[in-house]
PDB file of N, CA and C in Angstrom:
ATOM      1  N   MET A   1       0.827  -1.187   0.000  1.00  0.00           N
ATOM      2  CA  MET A   1       0.000   0.000   0.000  1.00  0.00           C
ATOM      3  C   MET A   1       0.875   1.255   0.000  1.00  0.00           C
ATOM      4  N   GLY A   2       1.968   1.231   0.734  1.00  0.00           N
ATOM      5  CA  GLY A   2       2.814   2.408   0.834  1.00  0.00           C
ATOM      6  C   GLY A   2       3.519   2.754  -0.458  1.00  0.00           C
ATOM      7  N   ARG A   3       3.957   1.750  -1.186  1.00  0.00           N
ATOM      8  CA  ARG A   3       4.651   2.012  -2.452  1.00  0.00           C
ATOM      9  C   ARG A   3       3.697   2.580  -3.491  1.00  0.00           C
ATOM     10  N   VAL A   4       2.493   2.060  -3.508  1.00  0.00           N
ATOM     11  CA  VAL A   4       1.484   2.590  -4.438  1.00  0.00           C
ATOM     12  C   VAL A   4       1.139   4.024  -4.063  1.00  0.00           C
ATOM     13  N   ALA A   5       0.961   4.284  -2.771  1.00  0.00           N
ATOM     14  CA  ALA A   5       0.592   5.624  -2.310  1.00  0.00           C
ATOM     15  C   ALA A   5       1.685   6.638  -2.595  1.00  0.00           C
ATOM     16  N   SER A   6       2.943   6.246  -2.423  1.00  0.00           N
ATOM     17  CA  SER A   6       4.027   7.190  -2.694  1.00  0.00           C
ATOM     18  C   SER A   6       4.134   7.495  -4.189  1.00  0.00           C
ATOM     19  N   LYS A   7       3.897   6.506  -5.035  1.00  0.00           N
ATOM     20  CA  LYS A   7       3.914   6.750  -6.482  1.00  0.00           C
ATOM     21  C   LYS A   7       2.769   7.678  -6.891  1.00  0.00           C
ATOM     22  N   ILE A   8       1.590   7.475  -6.300  1.00  0.00           N
ATOM     23  CA  ILE A   8       0.443   8.341  -6.585  1.00  0.00           C
ATOM     24  C   ILE A   8       0.743   9.767  -6.141  1.00  0.00           C
ATOM     25  N   ALA A   9       1.345   9.926  -4.962  1.00  0.00           N
ATOM     26  CA  ALA A   9       1.669  11.258  -4.451  1.00  0.00           C
ATOM     27  C   ALA A   9       2.661  11.969  -5.369  1.00  0.00           C
ATOM     28  N   GLN A  10       3.661  11.252  -5.881  1.00  0.00           N
ATOM     29  CA  GLN A  10       4.617  11.860  -6.793  1.00  0.00           C
ATOM     30  C   GLN A  10       3.940  12.318  -8.074  1.00  0.00           C
ATOM     31  N   LEU A  11       3.012  11.510  -8.601  1.00  0.00           N
ATOM     32  CA  LEU A  11       2.303  11.893  -9.819  1.00  0.00           C
ATOM     33  C   LEU A  11       1.403  13.096  -9.582  1.00  0.00           C
ATOM     34  N   LEU A  12       0.740  13.158  -8.427  1.00  0.00           N
ATOM     35  CA  LEU A  12      -0.142  14.280  -8.122  1.00  0.00           C
ATOM     36  C   LEU A  12       0.631  15.589  -7.977  1.00  0.00           C
ATOM     37  N   MET A  13       1.815  15.514  -7.385  1.00  0.00           N
ATOM     38  CA  MET A  13       2.624  16.721  -7.215  1.00  0.00           C
ATOM     39  C   MET A  13       3.337  17.118  -8.502  1.00  0.00           C
ATOM     40  N   GLY A  14       3.542  16.181  -9.420  1.00  0.00           N
ATOM     41  CA  GLY A  14       4.221  16.470 -10.678  1.00  0.00           C
ATOM     42  C   GLY A  14       5.730  16.446 -10.549  1.00  0.00           C
ATOM     43  N   LYS A  15       6.261  15.676  -9.612  1.00  0.00           N
ATOM     44  CA  LYS A  15       7.707  15.668  -9.384  1.00  0.00           C
ATOM     45  C   LYS A  15       8.481  15.031 -10.531  1.00  0.00           C
ATOM     46  N   SER A  16       7.834  14.264 -11.379  1.00  0.00           N
ATOM     47  CA  SER A  16       8.543  13.625 -12.483  1.00  0.00           C
ATOM     48  C   SER A  16       8.616  14.524 -13.710  1.00  0.00           C
ATOM     49  N   LYS A  17       7.998  15.702 -13.658  1.00  0.00           N
ATOM     50  CA  LYS A  17       7.992  16.594 -14.813  1.00  0.00           C
ATOM     51  C   LYS A  17       9.193  17.533 -14.776  1.00  0.00           C
ATOM     52  N   ALA A  18       9.603  17.959 -15.957  1.00  0.00           N
ATOM     53  CA  ALA A  18      10.758  18.850 -16.059  1.00  0.00           C
ATOM     54  C   ALA A  18      10.443  20.251 -15.550  1.00  0.00           C
ATOM     55  N   ASN A  19       9.181  20.669 -15.604  1.00  0.00           N
ATOM     56  CA  ASN A  19       8.795  22.005 -15.159  1.00  0.00           C
ATOM     57  C   ASN A  19       8.197  21.991 -13.748  1.00  0.00           C
ATOM     58  N   PHE A  20       8.694  21.111 -12.875  1.00  0.00           N
ATOM     59  CA  PHE A  20       8.190  21.003 -11.507  1.00  0.00           C
ATOM     60  C   PHE A  20       8.570  22.236 -10.706  1.00  0.00           C
ATOM     61  N   VAL A  21       7.568  22.838 -10.078  1.00  0.00           N
ATOM     62  CA  VAL A  21       7.766  23.948  -9.155  1.00  0.00           C
ATOM     63  C   VAL A  21       6.975  23.602  -7.905  1.00  0.00           C
ATOM     64  N   ARG A  22       7.613  23.701  -6.746  1.00  0.00           N
ATOM     65  CA  ARG A  22       6.997  23.249  -5.515  1.00  0.00           C
ATOM     66  C   ARG A  22       5.720  24.022  -5.168  1.00  0.00           C
ATOM     67  N   ASN A  23       5.639  25.309  -5.500  1.00  0.00           N
ATOM     68  CA  ASN A  23       4.488  26.106  -5.097  1.00  0.00           C
ATOM     69  C   ASN A  23       3.359  26.124  -6.128  1.00  0.00           C
ATOM     70  N   LEU A  24       3.503  25.414  -7.244  1.00  0.00           N
ATOM     71  CA  LEU A  24       2.460  25.350  -8.261  1.00  0.00           C
ATOM     72  C   LEU A  24       1.941  23.930  -8.395  1.00  0.00           C
ATOM     73  N   ASP A  25       0.670  23.827  -8.782  1.00  0.00           N
ATOM     74  CA  ASP A  25       0.078  22.515  -9.019  1.00  0.00           C
ATOM     75  C   ASP A  25       0.312  22.150 -10.474  1.00  0.00           C
ATOM     76  N   CYS A  26       1.337  21.368 -10.749  1.00  0.00           N
ATOM     77  CA  CYS A  26       1.644  20.962 -12.120  1.00  0.00           C
ATOM     78  C   CYS A  26       1.566  19.445 -12.261  1.00  0.00           C
ATOM     79  N   GLY A  27       0.776  18.816 -11.393  1.00  0.00           N
ATOM     80  CA  GLY A  27       0.649  17.368 -11.418  1.00  0.00           C
ATOM     81  C   GLY A  27      -0.462  16.902 -12.334  1.00  0.00           C
ATOM     82  N   ASP A  28      -0.660  15.607 -12.388  1.00  0.00           N
ATOM     83  CA  ASP A  28      -1.660  14.987 -13.237  1.00  0.00           C
ATOM     84  C   ASP A  28      -2.786  14.413 -12.388  1.00  0.00           C
ATOM     85  N   TYR A  29      -3.839  14.003 -13.056  1.00  0.00           N
ATOM     86  CA  TYR A  29      -4.925  13.305 -12.388  1.00  0.00           C
ATOM     87  C   TYR A  29      -4.559  11.828 -12.259  1.00  0.00           C
ATOM     88  N   VAL A  30      -4.993  11.195 -11.179  1.00  0.00           N
ATOM     89  CA  VAL A  30      -4.707   9.788 -10.950  1.00  0.00           C
ATOM     90  C   VAL A  30      -6.010   9.084 -10.616  1.00  0.00           C
ATOM     91  N   VAL A  31      -6.267   7.975 -11.286  1.00  0.00           N
ATOM     92  CA  VAL A  31      -7.442   7.151 -11.017  1.00  0.00           C
ATOM     93  C   VAL A  31      -6.941   5.789 -10.541  1.00  0.00           C
ATOM     94  N   VAL A  32      -7.395   5.390  -9.361  1.00  0.00           N
ATOM     95  CA  VAL A  32      -6.966   4.116  -8.787  1.00  0.00           C
ATOM     96  C   VAL A  32      -8.070   3.096  -9.000  1.00  0.00           C
ATOM     97  N   ILE A  33      -7.708   1.978  -9.593  1.00  0.00           N
ATOM     98  CA  ILE A  33      -8.653   0.890  -9.840  1.00  0.00           C
ATOM     99  C   ILE A  33      -8.246  -0.272  -8.931  1.00  0.00           C
ATOM    100  N   ASN A  34      -9.216  -1.010  -8.420  1.00  0.00           N
ATOM    101  CA  ASN A  34      -8.974  -2.162  -7.547  1.00  0.00           C
ATOM    102  C   ASN A  34      -8.275  -1.773  -6.251  1.00  0.00           C
ATOM    103  N   ALA A  35      -8.755  -0.716  -5.603  1.00  0.00           N
ATOM    104  CA  ALA A  35      -8.167  -0.278  -4.334  1.00  0.00           C
ATOM    105  C   ALA A  35      -8.377  -1.318  -3.244  1.00  0.00           C
ATOM    106  N   ALA A  36      -9.375  -2.155  -3.361  1.00  0.00           N
ATOM    107  CA  ALA A  36      -9.652  -3.171  -2.341  1.00  0.00           C
ATOM    108  C   ALA A  36      -8.626  -4.292  -2.367  1.00  0.00           C
ATOM    109  N   LEU A  37      -7.863  -4.425  -3.441  1.00  0.00           N
ATOM    110  CA  LEU A  37      -6.909  -5.526  -3.565  1.00  0.00           C
ATOM    111  C   LEU A  37      -5.508  -5.182  -3.060  1.00  0.00           C
ATOM    112  N   VAL A  38      -5.330  -3.989  -2.482  1.00  0.00           N
ATOM    113  CA  VAL A  38      -4.029  -3.592  -1.967  1.00  0.00           C
ATOM    114  C   VAL A  38      -3.703  -4.433  -0.748  1.00  0.00           C
ATOM    115  N   LYS A  39      -2.454  -4.890  -0.663  1.00  0.00           N
ATOM    116  CA  LYS A  39      -2.055  -5.784   0.428  1.00  0.00           C
ATOM    117  C   LYS A  39      -1.281  -5.024   1.494  1.00  0.00           C
ATOM    118  N   THR A  40      -1.403  -5.509   2.733  1.00  0.00           N
ATOM    119  CA  THR A  40      -0.608  -4.999   3.837  1.00  0.00           C
ATOM    120  C   THR A  40       0.089  -6.175   4.507  1.00  0.00           C
ATOM    121  N   THR A  41       1.176  -5.897   5.197  1.00  0.00           N
ATOM    122  CA  THR A  41       1.938  -6.971   5.825  1.00  0.00           C
ATOM    123  C   THR A  41       1.701  -6.974   7.329  1.00  0.00           C
ATOM    124  N   GLY A  42       2.019  -8.071   7.953  1.00  0.00           N
ATOM    125  CA  GLY A  42       1.930  -8.165   9.402  1.00  0.00           C
ATOM    126  C   GLY A  42       0.493  -8.127   9.910  1.00  0.00           C
ATOM    127  N   ASN A  43       0.314  -7.538  11.074  1.00  0.00           N
ATOM    128  CA  ASN A  43      -1.005  -7.453  11.705  1.00  0.00           C
ATOM    129  C   ASN A  43      -1.673  -6.103  11.491  1.00  0.00           C
ATOM    130  N   LYS A  44      -1.302  -5.388  10.420  1.00  0.00           N
ATOM    131  CA  LYS A  44      -1.851  -4.058  10.197  1.00  0.00           C
ATOM    132  C   LYS A  44      -3.362  -4.068  10.012  1.00  0.00           C
ATOM    133  N   GLU A  45      -3.910  -5.122   9.458  1.00  0.00           N
ATOM    134  CA  GLU A  45      -5.362  -5.190   9.233  1.00  0.00           C
ATOM    135  C   GLU A  45      -6.138  -5.006  10.530  1.00  0.00           C
ATOM    136  N   LYS A  46      -5.643  -5.576  11.612  1.00  0.00           N
ATOM    137  CA  LYS A  46      -6.356  -5.516  12.882  1.00  0.00           C
ATOM    138  C   LYS A  46      -5.830  -4.427  13.812  1.00  0.00           C
ATOM    139  N   GLN A  47      -4.560  -4.016  13.650  1.00  0.00           N
ATOM    140  CA  GLN A  47      -3.964  -3.064  14.589  1.00  0.00           C
ATOM    141  C   GLN A  47      -4.011  -1.621  14.121  1.00  0.00           C
ATOM    142  N   LYS A  48      -3.943  -1.361  12.826  1.00  0.00           N
ATOM    143  CA  LYS A  48      -3.932   0.021  12.335  1.00  0.00           C
ATOM    144  C   LYS A  48      -5.318   0.610  12.467  1.00  0.00           C
ATOM    145  N   GLU A  49      -5.402   1.799  13.063  1.00  0.00           N
ATOM    146  CA  GLU A  49      -6.686   2.440  13.288  1.00  0.00           C
ATOM    147  C   GLU A  49      -6.717   3.806  12.624  1.00  0.00           C
ATOM    148  N   TYR A  50      -7.875   4.160  12.133  1.00  0.00           N
ATOM    149  CA  TYR A  50      -8.127   5.474  11.560  1.00  0.00           C
ATOM    150  C   TYR A  50      -9.122   6.194  12.455  1.00  0.00           C
ATOM    151  N   PHE A  51      -8.891   7.498  12.662  1.00  0.00           N
ATOM    152  CA  PHE A  51      -9.714   8.275  13.573  1.00  0.00           C
ATOM    153  C   PHE A  51     -10.423   9.388  12.811  1.00  0.00           C
ATOM    154  N   ARG A  52     -11.614   9.744  13.284  1.00  0.00           N
ATOM    155  CA  ARG A  52     -12.333  10.888  12.743  1.00  0.00           C
ATOM    156  C   ARG A  52     -13.228  11.445  13.833  1.00  0.00           C
ATOM    157  N   HIS A  53     -13.608  12.693  13.685  1.00  0.00           N
ATOM    158  CA  HIS A  53     -14.457  13.354  14.673  1.00  0.00           C
ATOM    159  C   HIS A  53     -15.496  14.175  13.932  1.00  0.00           C
ATOM    160  N   SER A  54     -16.743  14.068  14.367  1.00  0.00           N
ATOM    161  CA  SER A  54     -17.829  14.765  13.687  1.00  0.00           C
ATOM    162  C   SER A  54     -17.919  16.234  14.082  1.00  0.00           C
ATOM    163  N   GLY A  55     -17.279  16.607  15.184  1.00  0.00           N
ATOM    164  CA  GLY A  55     -17.354  17.980  15.658  1.00  0.00           C
ATOM    165  C   GLY A  55     -18.332  18.141  16.801  1.00  0.00           C
ATOM    166  N   TYR A  56     -19.144  17.150  17.046  1.00  0.00           N
ATOM    167  CA  TYR A  56     -20.103  17.173  18.141  1.00  0.00           C
ATOM    168  C   TYR A  56     -19.515  16.468  19.359  1.00  0.00           C
ATOM    169  N   PRO A  57     -20.009  16.803  20.561  1.00  0.00           N
ATOM    170  CA  PRO A  57     -19.528  16.081  21.741  1.00  0.00           C
ATOM    171  C   PRO A  57     -19.828  14.584  21.621  1.00  0.00           C
ATOM    172  N   GLY A  58     -18.834  13.770  21.881  1.00  0.00           N
ATOM    173  CA  GLY A  58     -18.993  12.324  21.760  1.00  0.00           C
ATOM    174  C   GLY A  58     -18.932  11.835  20.329  1.00  0.00           C
ATOM    175  N   GLY A  59     -18.484  12.679  19.405  1.00  0.00           N
ATOM    176  CA  GLY A  59     -18.468  12.319  17.989  1.00  0.00           C
ATOM    177  C   GLY A  59     -17.166  11.691  17.517  1.00  0.00           C
ATOM    178  N   PHE A  60     -16.312  11.253  18.458  1.00  0.00           N
ATOM    179  CA  PHE A  60     -15.036  10.635  18.102  1.00  0.00           C
ATOM    180  C   PHE A  60     -15.267   9.197  17.670  1.00  0.00           C
ATOM    181  N   ARG A  61     -14.780   8.836  16.491  1.00  0.00           N
ATOM    182  CA  ARG A  61     -14.955   7.479  15.979  1.00  0.00           C
ATOM    183  C   ARG A  61     -13.597   6.909  15.600  1.00  0.00           C
ATOM    184  N   ARG A  62     -13.400   5.647  15.883  1.00  0.00           N
ATOM    185  CA  ARG A  62     -12.189   4.953  15.457  1.00  0.00           C
ATOM    186  C   ARG A  62     -12.599   3.692  14.716  1.00  0.00           C
ATOM    187  N   GLU A  63     -11.773   3.337  13.746  1.00  0.00           N
ATOM    188  CA  GLU A  63     -12.100   2.217  12.868  1.00  0.00           C
ATOM    189  C   GLU A  63     -10.803   1.528  12.463  1.00  0.00           C
ATOM    190  N   THR A  64     -10.794   0.213  12.444  1.00  0.00           N
ATOM    191  CA  THR A  64      -9.601  -0.516  12.035  1.00  0.00           C
ATOM    192  C   THR A  64      -9.502  -0.533  10.512  1.00  0.00           C
ATOM    193  N   LEU A  65      -8.320  -0.857  10.033  1.00  0.00           N
ATOM    194  CA  LEU A  65      -8.086  -0.945   8.590  1.00  0.00           C
ATOM    195  C   LEU A  65      -8.973  -2.002   7.958  1.00  0.00           C
ATOM    196  N   GLU A  66      -9.171  -3.084   8.658  1.00  0.00           N
ATOM    197  CA  GLU A  66      -9.988  -4.186   8.146  1.00  0.00           C
ATOM    198  C   GLU A  66     -11.437  -3.734   7.906  1.00  0.00           C
ATOM    199  N   LYS A  67     -12.013  -3.017   8.865  1.00  0.00           N
ATOM    200  CA  LYS A  67     -13.403  -2.561   8.731  1.00  0.00           C
ATOM    201  C   LYS A  67     -13.536  -1.432   7.713  1.00  0.00           C
ATOM    202  N   LEU A  68     -12.538  -0.535   7.663  1.00  0.00           N
ATOM    203  CA  LEU A  68     -12.582   0.559   6.699  1.00  0.00           C
ATOM    204  C   LEU A  68     -12.458   0.033   5.276  1.00  0.00           C
ATOM    205  N   ARG A  69     -11.646  -1.006   5.091  1.00  0.00           N
ATOM    206  CA  ARG A  69     -11.504  -1.597   3.758  1.00  0.00           C
ATOM    207  C   ARG A  69     -12.815  -2.219   3.284  1.00  0.00           C
ATOM    208  N   ILE A  70     -13.579  -2.791   4.195  1.00  0.00           N
ATOM    209  CA  ILE A  70     -14.881  -3.362   3.834  1.00  0.00           C
ATOM    210  C   ILE A  70     -15.878  -2.261   3.502  1.00  0.00           C
ATOM    211  N   ARG A  71     -15.872  -1.199   4.323  1.00  0.00           N
ATOM    212  CA  ARG A  71     -16.848  -0.118   4.160  1.00  0.00           C
ATOM    213  C   ARG A  71     -16.531   0.778   2.963  1.00  0.00           C
ATOM    214  N   LYS A  72     -15.282   1.255   2.871  1.00  0.00           N
ATOM    215  CA  LYS A  72     -14.862   2.143   1.788  1.00  0.00           C
ATOM    216  C   LYS A  72     -13.438   1.791   1.382  1.00  0.00           C
ATOM    217  N   PRO A  73     -13.239   0.918   0.410  1.00  0.00           N
ATOM    218  CA  PRO A  73     -11.872   0.496   0.064  1.00  0.00           C
ATOM    219  C   PRO A  73     -11.010   1.624  -0.503  1.00  0.00           C
ATOM    220  N   ASN A  74     -11.596   2.584  -1.197  1.00  0.00           N
ATOM    221  CA  ASN A  74     -10.791   3.662  -1.767  1.00  0.00           C
ATOM    222  C   ASN A  74     -10.356   4.676  -0.713  1.00  0.00           C
ATOM    223  N   GLU A  75     -11.002   4.717   0.436  1.00  0.00           N
ATOM    224  CA  GLU A  75     -10.638   5.653   1.498  1.00  0.00           C
ATOM    225  C   GLU A  75      -9.275   5.313   2.100  1.00  0.00           C
ATOM    226  N   VAL A  76      -8.915   4.049   2.107  1.00  0.00           N
ATOM    227  CA  VAL A  76      -7.615   3.629   2.643  1.00  0.00           C
ATOM    228  C   VAL A  76      -6.492   4.233   1.806  1.00  0.00           C
ATOM    229  N   ILE A  77      -6.619   4.152   0.500  1.00  0.00           N
ATOM    230  CA  ILE A  77      -5.611   4.725  -0.396  1.00  0.00           C
ATOM    231  C   ILE A  77      -5.623   6.251  -0.293  1.00  0.00           C
ATOM    232  N   ARG A  78      -6.807   6.854  -0.256  1.00  0.00           N
ATOM    233  CA  ARG A  78      -6.916   8.311  -0.199  1.00  0.00           C
ATOM    234  C   ARG A  78      -6.234   8.867   1.052  1.00  0.00           C
ATOM    235  N   ARG A  79      -6.424   8.226   2.182  1.00  0.00           N
ATOM    236  CA  ARG A  79      -5.814   8.708   3.424  1.00  0.00           C
ATOM    237  C   ARG A  79      -4.306   8.530   3.422  1.00  0.00           C
ATOM    238  N   SER A  80      -3.813   7.455   2.849  1.00  0.00           N
ATOM    239  CA  SER A  80      -2.367   7.262   2.818  1.00  0.00           C
ATOM    240  C   SER A  80      -1.701   8.255   1.867  1.00  0.00           C
ATOM    241  N   VAL A  81      -2.351   8.579   0.755  1.00  0.00           N
ATOM    242  CA  VAL A  81      -1.805   9.557  -0.182  1.00  0.00           C
ATOM    243  C   VAL A  81      -1.882  10.957   0.417  1.00  0.00           C
ATOM    244  N   ALA A  82      -2.958  11.263   1.135  1.00  0.00           N
ATOM    245  CA  ALA A  82      -3.118  12.592   1.722  1.00  0.00           C
ATOM    246  C   ALA A  82      -2.025  12.889   2.739  1.00  0.00           C
ATOM    247  N   GLY A  83      -1.501  11.859   3.394  1.00  0.00           N
ATOM    248  CA  GLY A  83      -0.410  12.062   4.328  1.00  0.00           C
ATOM    249  C   GLY A  83       0.913  12.300   3.649  1.00  0.00           C
ATOM    250  N   MET A  84       1.033  11.976   2.358  1.00  0.00           N
ATOM    251  CA  MET A  84       2.294  12.135   1.639  1.00  0.00           C
ATOM    252  C   MET A  84       2.343  13.400   0.805  1.00  0.00           C
ATOM    253  N   VAL A  85       1.189  13.981   0.502  1.00  0.00           N
ATOM    254  CA  VAL A  85       1.141  15.207  -0.280  1.00  0.00           C
ATOM    255  C   VAL A  85       1.256  16.389   0.686  1.00  0.00           C
ATOM    256  N   PRO A  86       2.058  17.403   0.388  1.00  0.00           N
ATOM    257  CA  PRO A  86       2.204  18.525   1.316  1.00  0.00           C
ATOM    258  C   PRO A  86       0.893  19.283   1.493  1.00  0.00           C
ATOM    259  N   GLN A  87       0.702  19.787   2.706  1.00  0.00           N
ATOM    260  CA  GLN A  87      -0.514  20.532   3.013  1.00  0.00           C
ATOM    261  C   GLN A  87      -0.462  21.892   2.343  1.00  0.00           C
ATOM    262  N   LYS A  88      -1.615  22.395   1.980  1.00  0.00           N
ATOM    263  CA  LYS A  88      -1.696  23.701   1.336  1.00  0.00           C
ATOM    264  C   LYS A  88      -1.472  24.784   2.387  1.00  0.00           C
ATOM    265  N   GLN A  89      -0.531  25.674   2.139  1.00  0.00           N
ATOM    266  CA  GLN A  89      -0.220  26.751   3.068  1.00  0.00           C
ATOM    267  C   GLN A  89      -1.031  27.979   2.696  1.00  0.00           C
ATOM    268  N   THR A  90      -1.746  28.541   3.657  1.00  0.00           N
ATOM    269  CA  THR A  90      -2.542  29.746   3.374  1.00  0.00           C
ATOM    270  C   THR A  90      -2.016  30.919   4.150  1.00  0.00           C
TER     271      THR A  90
END
């Protein structure tokens, strides 16, 4: 999963292009097919957790990789890529 996510992040940022500039969006669009078939090693399926909060009191939710993959398989890839792409500075 990590190797795929890092390759996607490089394509989104446009680092492989000759006209790469860090402060401009010169990347390409990426479409991921078969996100549910991505493999992980070890006990990550049961131990890795994803967190989210709705903003309301008591709205904290945690979910394992195994359950998130069943519910939304593309969200696993999206979250791993989002951690590798630099945040937008305002």
